[in-house]
Amino acid sequence: MLETSARLLRLLSLLQTPRAWPGSELAERLGVSGRTVRNDIDRLRELGYPVLAARGATGGYRLTAGTAMPPLLLADDEAVAVAIGLRTVAEGAIAGVEETSLQALAKLQQVLPSRLRRRVDALRTYTVPVPADRPGPKVDADLLTTLTSVCRDCERLRFDYRDHGGASTRRVVEPHRVVNWGQRWYLVAWDVERDDWRTFRVDRIDPRLPAGPRFTPRPAPDGDVAAYVSRRVSAAAWRHRARVTVHAPAQAVAERINPAVGVVEAIDATTCVLDTGADSLETLAVHLGMLGHDFDVTEPPELVAHLRALAARYGRSTPGATDRPGSRTRTGTAADT
């Protein structure tokens, strides 16, 4: 039988899992009587842990939210995961939580057993993140909380929105989800005045509170919010677009295409159309070359010219290939003419 203090910690650890525990099961786990379990539950309540008891076939004891944050018990892997998460947040794109995250991390590391502290220190010391090519904007933590709250409560939101050029417009939306993509955050919402779904950069939103009336939530756009955002955001940033006929089944092409790269539409059982784009012709040509299938491109003209130039360059680079008179000949090594 466990001593009282150790038994209380064991009981608390069980109650912190998201389920209800029948008294008989707790007694069996702890090796005590049902009366002892009830006494231990009373002791936890006296210490400030809000333990709820429910009757019935699906009832039992469970830990609920209270008015204060009680001490938590974490398993080894849970403690390591929390430590890594706190450090990641401290170095992330959410403004206003860096110092708080570091303070919480310092408290956690102070009480970590040496074996766990070594694991956390090793992860911190021997992992090196690659900085983003273009660091994303910082997003205020309170703003994220506001947006996720109106999504949860299905409340209309009014806000001023700055576009890419800095021009501001007033929007009234029915917020659906906040999506994180890399170092950027986006709000997916139904624009009431435009009667359509829209994607908004969170760092460009200036909310006007309090929120508006409640609304009935709509089904997610395209059934997948993350894919919807990746398609909309990518397409908005493309400088060059193309609709390419691919001589392969749509399913085979879709398996090779990330939603951020393009959208596949079936024509028949063996042919499909890929609506794609990129910020440069070079990147767009790479995407097409990685399809692994034959394709036809008729526009834009600059992409057609770029692919022809690539085809000629690859042809000259093939051992034994020859070009028209006066051009360079490649035989596996560079040759000057």
PDB file of C-alpha atoms in Angstrom, residues 170-288:
ATOM      1  CA  ARG A 170     -13.938  48.021 -43.124  1.00  0.00           C
ATOM      2  CA  ARG A 171     -15.014  44.373 -43.006  1.00  0.00           C
ATOM      3  CA  VAL A 172     -17.856  42.512 -41.308  1.00  0.00           C
ATOM      4  CA  VAL A 173     -17.285  38.756 -41.202  1.00  0.00           C
ATOM      5  CA  GLU A 174     -18.444  35.501 -39.702  1.00  0.00           C
ATOM      6  CA  PRO A 175     -15.107  34.066 -38.462  1.00  0.00           C
ATOM      7  CA  HIS A 176     -14.533  30.358 -38.996  1.00  0.00           C
ATOM      8  CA  ARG A 177     -10.933  29.340 -38.186  1.00  0.00           C
ATOM      9  CA  VAL A 178      -7.473  30.786 -37.569  1.00  0.00           C
ATOM     10  CA  VAL A 179      -4.846  28.971 -39.647  1.00  0.00           C
ATOM     11  CA  ASN A 180      -1.100  28.979 -39.011  1.00  0.00           C
ATOM     12  CA  TRP A 181       1.118  28.507 -42.065  1.00  0.00           C
ATOM     13  CA  GLY A 182       4.830  28.776 -41.329  1.00  0.00           C
ATOM     14  CA  GLN A 183       5.392  32.163 -39.702  1.00  0.00           C
ATOM     15  CA  ARG A 184       2.115  33.656 -40.879  1.00  0.00           C
ATOM     16  CA  TRP A 185      -1.391  33.520 -39.423  1.00  0.00           C
ATOM     17  CA  TYR A 186      -4.623  33.762 -41.413  1.00  0.00           C
ATOM     18  CA  LEU A 187      -8.284  34.212 -40.513  1.00  0.00           C
ATOM     19  CA  VAL A 188     -10.743  32.284 -42.673  1.00  0.00           C
ATOM     20  CA  ALA A 189     -14.146  33.961 -42.527  1.00  0.00           C
ATOM     21  CA  TRP A 190     -17.375  34.487 -44.448  1.00  0.00           C
ATOM     22  CA  ASP A 191     -17.422  38.114 -45.663  1.00  0.00           C
ATOM     23  CA  VAL A 192     -20.978  39.287 -45.040  1.00  0.00           C
ATOM     24  CA  GLU A 193     -20.955  42.169 -47.545  1.00  0.00           C
ATOM     25  CA  ARG A 194     -19.148  40.248 -50.307  1.00  0.00           C
ATOM     26  CA  ASP A 195     -21.221  37.110 -49.688  1.00  0.00           C
ATOM     27  CA  ASP A 196     -18.219  34.820 -50.051  1.00  0.00           C
ATOM     28  CA  TRP A 197     -15.348  33.209 -48.162  1.00  0.00           C
ATOM     29  CA  ARG A 198     -12.239  35.319 -47.652  1.00  0.00           C
ATOM     30  CA  THR A 199      -8.771  34.810 -46.176  1.00  0.00           C
ATOM     31  CA  PHE A 200      -7.246  37.630 -44.101  1.00  0.00           C
ATOM     32  CA  ARG A 201      -3.692  38.086 -42.843  1.00  0.00           C
ATOM     33  CA  VAL A 202      -4.000  38.336 -39.061  1.00  0.00           C
ATOM     34  CA  ASP A 203      -1.194  40.911 -38.743  1.00  0.00           C
ATOM     35  CA  ARG A 204      -3.264  43.274 -40.939  1.00  0.00           C
ATOM     36  CA  ILE A 205      -6.438  43.029 -38.847  1.00  0.00           C
ATOM     37  CA  ASP A 206      -7.472  45.788 -36.436  1.00  0.00           C
ATOM     38  CA  PRO A 207     -10.602  44.469 -34.672  1.00  0.00           C
ATOM     39  CA  ARG A 208     -13.453  46.694 -33.515  1.00  0.00           C
ATOM     40  CA  LEU A 209     -14.848  45.314 -30.271  1.00  0.00           C
ATOM     41  CA  PRO A 210     -17.175  44.232 -28.836  1.00  0.00           C
ATOM     42  CA  ALA A 211     -18.040  41.497 -31.295  1.00  0.00           C
ATOM     43  CA  GLY A 212     -21.386  41.448 -33.061  1.00  0.00           C
ATOM     44  CA  PRO A 213     -24.375  39.099 -32.888  1.00  0.00           C
ATOM     45  CA  ARG A 214     -24.092  35.323 -33.017  1.00  0.00           C
ATOM     46  CA  PHE A 215     -24.472  33.438 -36.290  1.00  0.00           C
ATOM     47  CA  THR A 216     -25.030  29.880 -37.447  1.00  0.00           C
ATOM     48  CA  PRO A 217     -21.674  28.486 -38.625  1.00  0.00           C
ATOM     49  CA  ARG A 218     -21.343  27.448 -42.260  1.00  0.00           C
ATOM     50  CA  PRO A 219     -19.603  24.306 -43.538  1.00  0.00           C
ATOM     51  CA  ALA A 220     -15.868  24.738 -44.031  1.00  0.00           C
ATOM     52  CA  PRO A 221     -14.871  26.072 -47.475  1.00  0.00           C
ATOM     53  CA  ASP A 222     -13.947  23.201 -49.794  1.00  0.00           C
ATOM     54  CA  GLY A 223     -14.261  20.897 -46.773  1.00  0.00           C
ATOM     55  CA  ASP A 224     -10.632  21.527 -45.739  1.00  0.00           C
ATOM     56  CA  VAL A 225      -9.675  24.896 -44.234  1.00  0.00           C
ATOM     57  CA  ALA A 226      -5.921  24.298 -44.355  1.00  0.00           C
ATOM     58  CA  ALA A 227      -5.970  23.306 -48.048  1.00  0.00           C
ATOM     59  CA  TYR A 228      -8.245  26.270 -48.812  1.00  0.00           C
ATOM     60  CA  VAL A 229      -5.804  28.710 -47.232  1.00  0.00           C
ATOM     61  CA  SER A 230      -2.781  27.193 -48.955  1.00  0.00           C
ATOM     62  CA  ARG A 231      -4.474  27.470 -52.354  1.00  0.00           C
ATOM     63  CA  ARG A 232      -5.745  31.009 -51.839  1.00  0.00           C
ATOM     64  CA  VAL A 233      -2.536  32.364 -50.375  1.00  0.00           C
ATOM     65  CA  SER A 234      -0.311  30.743 -52.989  1.00  0.00           C
ATOM     66  CA  ALA A 235      -2.460  31.885 -55.905  1.00  0.00           C
ATOM     67  CA  ALA A 236      -2.515  35.442 -54.587  1.00  0.00           C
ATOM     68  CA  ALA A 237       1.288  35.530 -54.502  1.00  0.00           C
ATOM     69  CA  TRP A 238       1.882  33.987 -57.950  1.00  0.00           C
ATOM     70  CA  ARG A 239       3.415  36.299 -60.544  1.00  0.00           C
ATOM     71  CA  HIS A 240       3.043  33.668 -63.288  1.00  0.00           C
ATOM     72  CA  ARG A 241       0.068  31.350 -63.787  1.00  0.00           C
ATOM     73  CA  ALA A 242      -0.551  28.505 -66.208  1.00  0.00           C
ATOM     74  CA  ARG A 243      -3.226  25.952 -67.056  1.00  0.00           C
ATOM     75  CA  VAL A 244      -1.411  22.828 -68.169  1.00  0.00           C
ATOM     76  CA  THR A 245      -2.944  19.742 -69.804  1.00  0.00           C
ATOM     77  CA  VAL A 246      -1.346  16.676 -68.239  1.00  0.00           C
ATOM     78  CA  HIS A 247      -1.589  13.290 -69.949  1.00  0.00           C
ATOM     79  CA  ALA A 248      -2.247  11.285 -66.806  1.00  0.00           C
ATOM     80  CA  PRO A 249      -5.209  10.528 -64.517  1.00  0.00           C
ATOM     81  CA  ALA A 250      -6.131  13.347 -62.163  1.00  0.00           C
ATOM     82  CA  GLN A 251      -5.582  11.158 -59.097  1.00  0.00           C
ATOM     83  CA  ALA A 252      -2.015  10.329 -60.169  1.00  0.00           C
ATOM     84  CA  VAL A 253      -1.188  14.012 -60.668  1.00  0.00           C
ATOM     85  CA  ALA A 254      -2.878  15.092 -57.433  1.00  0.00           C
ATOM     86  CA  GLU A 255      -0.696  12.689 -55.486  1.00  0.00           C
ATOM     87  CA  ARG A 256       2.381  14.592 -56.694  1.00  0.00           C
ATOM     88  CA  ILE A 257       0.998  18.107 -56.230  1.00  0.00           C
ATOM     89  CA  ASN A 258       0.823  19.956 -52.939  1.00  0.00           C
ATOM     90  CA  PRO A 259      -2.346  22.109 -52.673  1.00  0.00           C
ATOM     91  CA  ALA A 260      -0.052  25.124 -52.348  1.00  0.00           C
ATOM     92  CA  VAL A 261       1.364  24.398 -55.824  1.00  0.00           C
ATOM     93  CA  GLY A 262      -1.782  23.904 -57.862  1.00  0.00           C
ATOM     94  CA  VAL A 263      -5.271  22.485 -58.351  1.00  0.00           C
ATOM     95  CA  VAL A 264      -5.969  19.404 -60.488  1.00  0.00           C
ATOM     96  CA  GLU A 265      -9.185  19.027 -62.509  1.00  0.00           C
ATOM     97  CA  ALA A 266     -10.059  15.793 -64.324  1.00  0.00           C
ATOM     98  CA  ILE A 267     -10.909  15.912 -68.051  1.00  0.00           C
ATOM     99  CA  ASP A 268     -11.334  12.186 -68.597  1.00  0.00           C
ATOM    100  CA  ALA A 269      -9.877   8.943 -67.284  1.00  0.00           C
ATOM    101  CA  THR A 270      -6.408   9.624 -68.718  1.00  0.00           C
ATOM    102  CA  THR A 271      -6.143  13.417 -68.916  1.00  0.00           C
ATOM    103  CA  CYS A 272      -6.429  16.324 -66.496  1.00  0.00           C
ATOM    104  CA  VAL A 273      -5.762  20.049 -66.220  1.00  0.00           C
ATOM    105  CA  LEU A 274      -3.338  21.485 -63.677  1.00  0.00           C
ATOM    106  CA  ASP A 275      -3.983  25.102 -62.641  1.00  0.00           C
ATOM    107  CA  THR A 276      -0.666  26.162 -61.201  1.00  0.00           C
ATOM    108  CA  GLY A 277       1.707  29.073 -60.811  1.00  0.00           C
ATOM    109  CA  ALA A 278       4.816  30.410 -59.146  1.00  0.00           C
ATOM    110  CA  ASP A 279       6.674  33.597 -58.402  1.00  0.00           C
ATOM    111  CA  SER A 280       9.187  32.890 -61.184  1.00  0.00           C
ATOM    112  CA  LEU A 281       9.234  31.062 -64.504  1.00  0.00           C
ATOM    113  CA  GLU A 282      12.143  28.968 -63.269  1.00  0.00           C
ATOM    114  CA  THR A 283      10.167  27.671 -60.279  1.00  0.00           C
ATOM    115  CA  LEU A 284       7.114  27.006 -62.432  1.00  0.00           C
ATOM    116  CA  ALA A 285       9.218  24.987 -64.887  1.00  0.00           C
ATOM    117  CA  VAL A 286      10.651  22.931 -62.025  1.00  0.00           C
ATOM    118  CA  HIS A 287       7.142  22.093 -60.784  1.00  0.00           C
ATOM    119  CA  LEU A 288       6.134  20.913 -64.250  1.00  0.00           C
TER     120      LEU A 288
END
